[in-house]
Coordinates of N, CA and C and ligand atoms in Angstrom, one line a residue:
M1 N 11.7 19.7 -27.3 CA 13.0 19.0 -27.4 C 13.3 18.1 -26.2
A2 N 13.8 16.9 -26.5 CA 14.0 16.0 -25.4 C 15.2 16.5 -24.5
Q3 N 15.0 16.3 -23.2 CA 16.0 16.8 -22.3 C 17.2 15.8 -22.4
L4 N 18.4 16.4 -22.4 CA 19.6 15.6 -22.4 C 19.8 14.9 -21.1
K5 N 20.4 13.7 -21.1 CA 20.6 13.0 -19.8 C 22.1 12.6 -19.8
Q6 N 22.6 12.6 -18.6 CA 23.9 12.1 -18.3 C 23.7 10.7 -17.7
K7 N 24.4 9.7 -18.3 CA 24.3 8.3 -17.8 C 25.5 8.0 -17.0
V8 N 25.3 7.6 -15.7 CA 26.4 7.4 -14.8 C 26.3 6.0 -14.2
F9 N 27.4 5.3 -14.2 CA 27.5 3.9 -13.6 C 27.3 4.0 -12.1
I10 N 26.4 3.2 -11.6 CA 26.2 3.2 -10.1 C 26.6 1.8 -9.5
A11 N 26.4 0.7 -10.1 CA 26.8 -0.5 -9.4 C 26.6 -1.7 -10.4
N12 N 27.4 -2.8 -10.1 CA 27.1 -4.1 -10.7 C 26.0 -4.7 -9.9
I13 N 25.0 -5.1 -10.7 CA 23.8 -5.6 -10.1 C 24.0 -6.8 -9.1
E14 N 24.9 -7.7 -9.4 CA 25.1 -8.8 -8.6 C 25.8 -8.4 -7.3
E15 N 26.4 -7.3 -7.2 CA 27.1 -6.8 -6.0 C 26.1 -6.1 -5.0
L16 N 24.9 -5.8 -5.5 CA 23.9 -5.1 -4.7 C 23.1 -6.1 -3.8
P17 N 23.2 -6.0 -2.5 CA 22.3 -6.9 -1.7 C 20.9 -6.6 -1.9
E18 N 20.0 -7.6 -1.9 CA 18.6 -7.3 -2.0 C 18.1 -6.7 -0.8
Q19 N 17.2 -5.7 -1.0 CA 16.5 -5.0 0.1 C 17.4 -4.3 1.1
L20 N 18.6 -3.9 0.7 CA 19.5 -3.1 1.5 C 19.9 -1.9 0.6
G21 N 20.0 -0.8 1.2 CA 20.4 0.4 0.5 C 21.9 0.6 0.4
R22 N 22.3 1.3 -0.6 CA 23.7 1.7 -0.7 C 23.8 3.1 -1.1
T23 N 24.7 3.8 -0.4 CA 25.0 5.2 -0.8 C 25.9 5.3 -1.9
V24 N 25.5 6.1 -2.9 CA 26.4 6.4 -4.1 C 26.5 7.9 -4.3
Q25 N 27.7 8.3 -4.3 CA 28.0 9.8 -4.4 C 28.4 10.1 -5.9
I26 N 27.7 11.0 -6.5 CA 28.0 11.5 -7.8 C 28.2 13.0 -7.8
G27 N 29.4 13.5 -7.7 CA 29.6 14.9 -7.5 C 29.0 15.3 -6.2
D28 N 28.1 16.4 -6.3 CA 27.4 16.9 -5.1 C 26.2 16.1 -4.8
L29 N 25.8 15.2 -5.7 CA 24.6 14.4 -5.5 C 24.8 13.1 -4.7
E30 N 24.0 12.9 -3.7 CA 24.1 11.6 -3.0 C 22.8 10.8 -3.2
L31 N 23.0 9.6 -3.7 CA 21.9 8.8 -4.0 C 21.8 7.6 -3.0
A32 N 20.6 7.2 -2.8 CA 20.3 5.9 -2.1 C 19.9 4.9 -3.2
V33 N 20.7 3.9 -3.4 CA 20.4 2.9 -4.4 C 19.9 1.6 -3.8
F34 N 18.8 1.1 -4.3 CA 18.2 -0.2 -3.7 C 18.0 -1.2 -4.8
K35 N 18.2 -2.5 -4.4 CA 17.7 -3.6 -5.2 C 16.5 -4.2 -4.5
L36 N 15.4 -4.1 -5.1 CA 14.1 -4.6 -4.4 C 14.1 -6.1 -4.5
S37 N 13.1 -6.7 -3.8 CA 13.0 -8.2 -3.8 C 12.6 -8.7 -5.2
N38 N 12.0 -7.8 -6.0 CA 11.6 -8.2 -7.4 C 12.8 -8.0 -8.4
G39 N 14.0 -7.6 -7.9 CA 15.1 -7.4 -8.7 C 15.3 -6.1 -9.3
R40 N 14.3 -5.2 -9.2 CA 14.4 -3.9 -9.8 C 15.3 -3.0 -9.0
I41 N 16.0 -2.1 -9.7 CA 17.0 -1.2 -9.1 C 16.3 0.2 -9.0
K42 N 16.4 0.8 -7.9 CA 15.8 2.1 -7.7 C 16.9 3.1 -7.1
A43 N 16.8 4.3 -7.6 CA 17.7 5.4 -7.1 C 16.9 6.6 -6.7
I44 N 17.1 7.0 -5.4 CA 16.4 8.2 -4.9 C 17.4 9.1 -4.2
E45 N 17.0 10.3 -4.0 CA 17.8 11.2 -3.2 C 18.0 10.6 -1.8
N46 N 19.2 10.8 -1.2 CA 19.6 10.0 0.0 C 19.3 10.8 1.3
R47 N 18.3 11.7 1.2 CA 18.0 12.5 2.4 C 16.5 12.5 2.6
C48 N 16.1 12.1 3.8 CA 14.6 12.1 4.2 C 14.1 13.5 4.2
P49 N 12.9 13.8 3.6 CA 12.4 15.1 3.7 C 11.9 15.6 5.1
H50 N 11.9 14.7 6.0 CA 11.5 15.1 7.4 C 12.7 15.8 8.0
R51 N 13.7 15.1 8.4 CA 14.9 15.8 9.0 C 16.2 15.3 8.5
G52 N 16.2 14.8 7.3 CA 17.5 14.5 6.7 C 18.1 13.2 7.0
G53 N 17.2 12.2 7.5 CA 17.7 10.9 7.7 C 18.3 10.3 6.4
V54 N 19.3 9.4 6.6 CA 20.0 8.8 5.5 C 19.2 7.6 5.0
L55 N 18.5 7.7 3.9 CA 17.6 6.7 3.5 C 18.3 5.4 3.1
A56 N 19.5 5.4 2.6 CA 20.2 4.2 2.3 C 20.4 3.3 3.5
E57 N 20.2 3.8 4.7 CA 20.3 3.0 5.9 C 19.0 2.5 6.4
G58 N 17.9 2.8 5.6 CA 16.6 2.4 6.1 C 16.3 1.0 5.7
L59 N 15.2 0.5 6.3 CA 14.7 -0.8 6.0 C 13.8 -0.8 4.7
V60 N 14.0 -1.8 3.9 CA 13.2 -1.8 2.6 C 12.2 -2.9 2.7
S61 N 11.0 -2.6 2.3 CA 9.9 -3.5 2.3 C 9.0 -3.2 1.0
G62 N 8.9 -4.2 0.1 CA 8.1 -4.0 -1.1 C 8.8 -2.8 -1.9
D63 N 7.9 -1.8 -2.1 CA 8.4 -0.6 -2.9 C 8.7 0.5 -2.0
S64 N 8.9 0.3 -0.7 CA 9.1 1.4 0.2 C 10.4 1.2 1.0
V65 N 10.9 2.4 1.4 CA 12.0 2.4 2.4 C 11.5 3.1 3.6
F66 N 11.9 2.6 4.8 CA 11.5 3.3 6.0 C 12.7 4.0 6.6
C67 N 12.5 5.3 6.8 CA 13.7 6.1 7.2 C 14.2 5.6 8.6
P68 N 15.5 5.5 8.7 CA 16.1 5.0 10.0 C 15.9 5.9 11.2
M69 N 15.5 7.2 10.9 CA 15.4 8.2 12.0 C 14.1 8.1 12.7
H70 N 13.0 8.3 12.0 CA 11.7 8.3 12.6 C 10.7 7.5 11.8
D71 N 11.2 6.6 11.0 CA 10.3 5.5 10.4 C 9.3 6.1 9.4
W72 N 9.5 7.2 8.8 CA 8.6 7.6 7.7 C 8.8 6.6 6.6
E73 N 7.7 6.4 5.9 CA 7.7 5.4 4.7 C 7.7 6.2 3.4
I74 N 8.7 5.9 2.6 CA 8.9 6.6 1.3 C 8.9 5.6 0.2
N75 N 8.0 5.9 -0.8 CA 8.0 5.0 -2.0 C 9.2 5.3 -2.8
V76 N 10.0 4.2 -3.2 CA 11.2 4.4 -3.9 C 11.0 4.5 -5.4
T77 N 9.8 4.4 -5.9 CA 9.5 4.5 -7.3 C 9.1 6.0 -7.6
D78 N 8.2 6.6 -6.8 CA 7.8 7.9 -7.1 C 8.3 9.0 -6.1
G79 N 9.0 8.5 -5.0 CA 9.6 9.4 -4.0 C 8.6 10.0 -3.0
Q80 N 7.3 9.6 -3.1 CA 6.3 10.2 -2.2 C 6.3 9.5 -0.8
V81 N 6.2 10.4 0.1 CA 6.0 9.9 1.5 C 4.6 9.3 1.6
Q82 N 4.5 8.2 2.3 CA 3.3 7.5 2.4 C 2.5 7.8 3.8
G83 N 1.3 7.4 3.8 CA 0.5 7.5 5.1 C 0.2 9.0 5.4
H84 N 0.2 9.3 6.7 CA -0.3 10.6 7.2 C 0.8 11.7 7.0
D85 N 2.1 11.2 6.8 CA 3.1 12.2 6.6 C 3.2 12.7 5.2
T86 N 3.8 13.9 5.0 CA 3.8 14.4 3.6 C 5.2 14.9 3.2
G87 N 5.4 14.9 1.9 CA 6.7 15.3 1.4 C 7.1 14.3 0.3
C88 N 8.3 14.6 -0.3 CA 8.8 13.7 -1.4 C 10.3 13.9 -1.5
V89 N 10.9 12.9 -2.1 CA 12.3 13.0 -2.5 C 12.4 12.9 -4.0
N90 N 13.5 13.4 -4.5 CA 13.7 13.2 -6.0 C 14.0 11.8 -6.3
T91 N 13.5 11.3 -7.4 CA 13.8 10.0 -7.9 C 14.6 10.1 -9.2
F92 N 15.3 9.0 -9.5 CA 16.2 9.1 -10.7 C 15.9 7.8 -11.5
K93 N 15.9 7.9 -12.8 CA 15.6 6.8 -13.7 C 16.9 5.9 -13.7
V94 N 16.7 4.6 -13.6 CA 17.8 3.7 -13.7 C 17.7 2.8 -14.9
E95 N 18.8 2.6 -15.6 CA 18.9 1.7 -16.7 C 19.8 0.5 -16.4
V96 N 19.5 -0.7 -16.8 CA 20.4 -1.8 -16.5 C 20.8 -2.4 -17.9
E97 N 22.1 -2.5 -18.0 CA 22.7 -3.0 -19.2 C 23.8 -4.0 -18.9
N98 N 23.8 -5.2 -19.4 CA 24.8 -6.2 -19.2 C 25.2 -6.3 -17.7
G99 N 24.2 -6.4 -16.9 CA 24.4 -6.6 -15.4 C 24.9 -5.4 -14.7
Q100 N 24.9 -4.2 -15.3 CA 25.4 -3.0 -14.7 C 24.2 -2.0 -14.6
A101 N 24.2 -1.3 -13.5 CA 23.1 -0.3 -13.4 C 23.7 1.1 -13.6
Y102 N 22.9 1.9 -14.3 CA 23.3 3.3 -14.5 C 22.1 4.2 -14.1
V103 N 22.5 5.3 -13.6 CA 21.4 6.3 -13.3 C 21.5 7.4 -14.4
L104 N 20.3 7.9 -14.8 CA 20.2 8.9 -15.8 C 20.0 10.3 -15.1
L105 N 20.9 11.2 -15.2 CA 20.8 12.5 -14.5 C 20.5 13.5 -15.6
P106 N 19.8 14.6 -15.2 CA 19.6 15.7 -16.1 C 21.0 16.3 -16.3
E107 N 21.3 16.8 -17.5 CA 22.6 17.5 -17.8 C 22.7 18.7 -17.0
Ligands
LIG1 S1 14.3 12.1 9.4 FE1 13.3 10.6 8.2 S2 11.5 10.2 9.4 FE2 12.5 11.8 10.5

């Protein structure tokens, strides 16, 4: 059986600056939302798996965000930490409709 999803508005696409993160709070869940240079919107958990750095404040390059605390590189598509470091963050599917981005959350 397909898992039900909750679809929650996160941003108007044109209001998101390219390659900068934005923190979006949905209940207890805090997301880091990014618009990449290719225009894709990504949403990941907003806490670095290392020591909880706020990923929305990190630098974005290509498909990665660099944690502002100790510069770990995290892929914003699969949530995996890159290079010699290990760990991952949760990622969330994003849908775009009529210039608006929504995140799909498990019910
Ligand atoms: S808290 Fe993110 S790299 Fe240390």
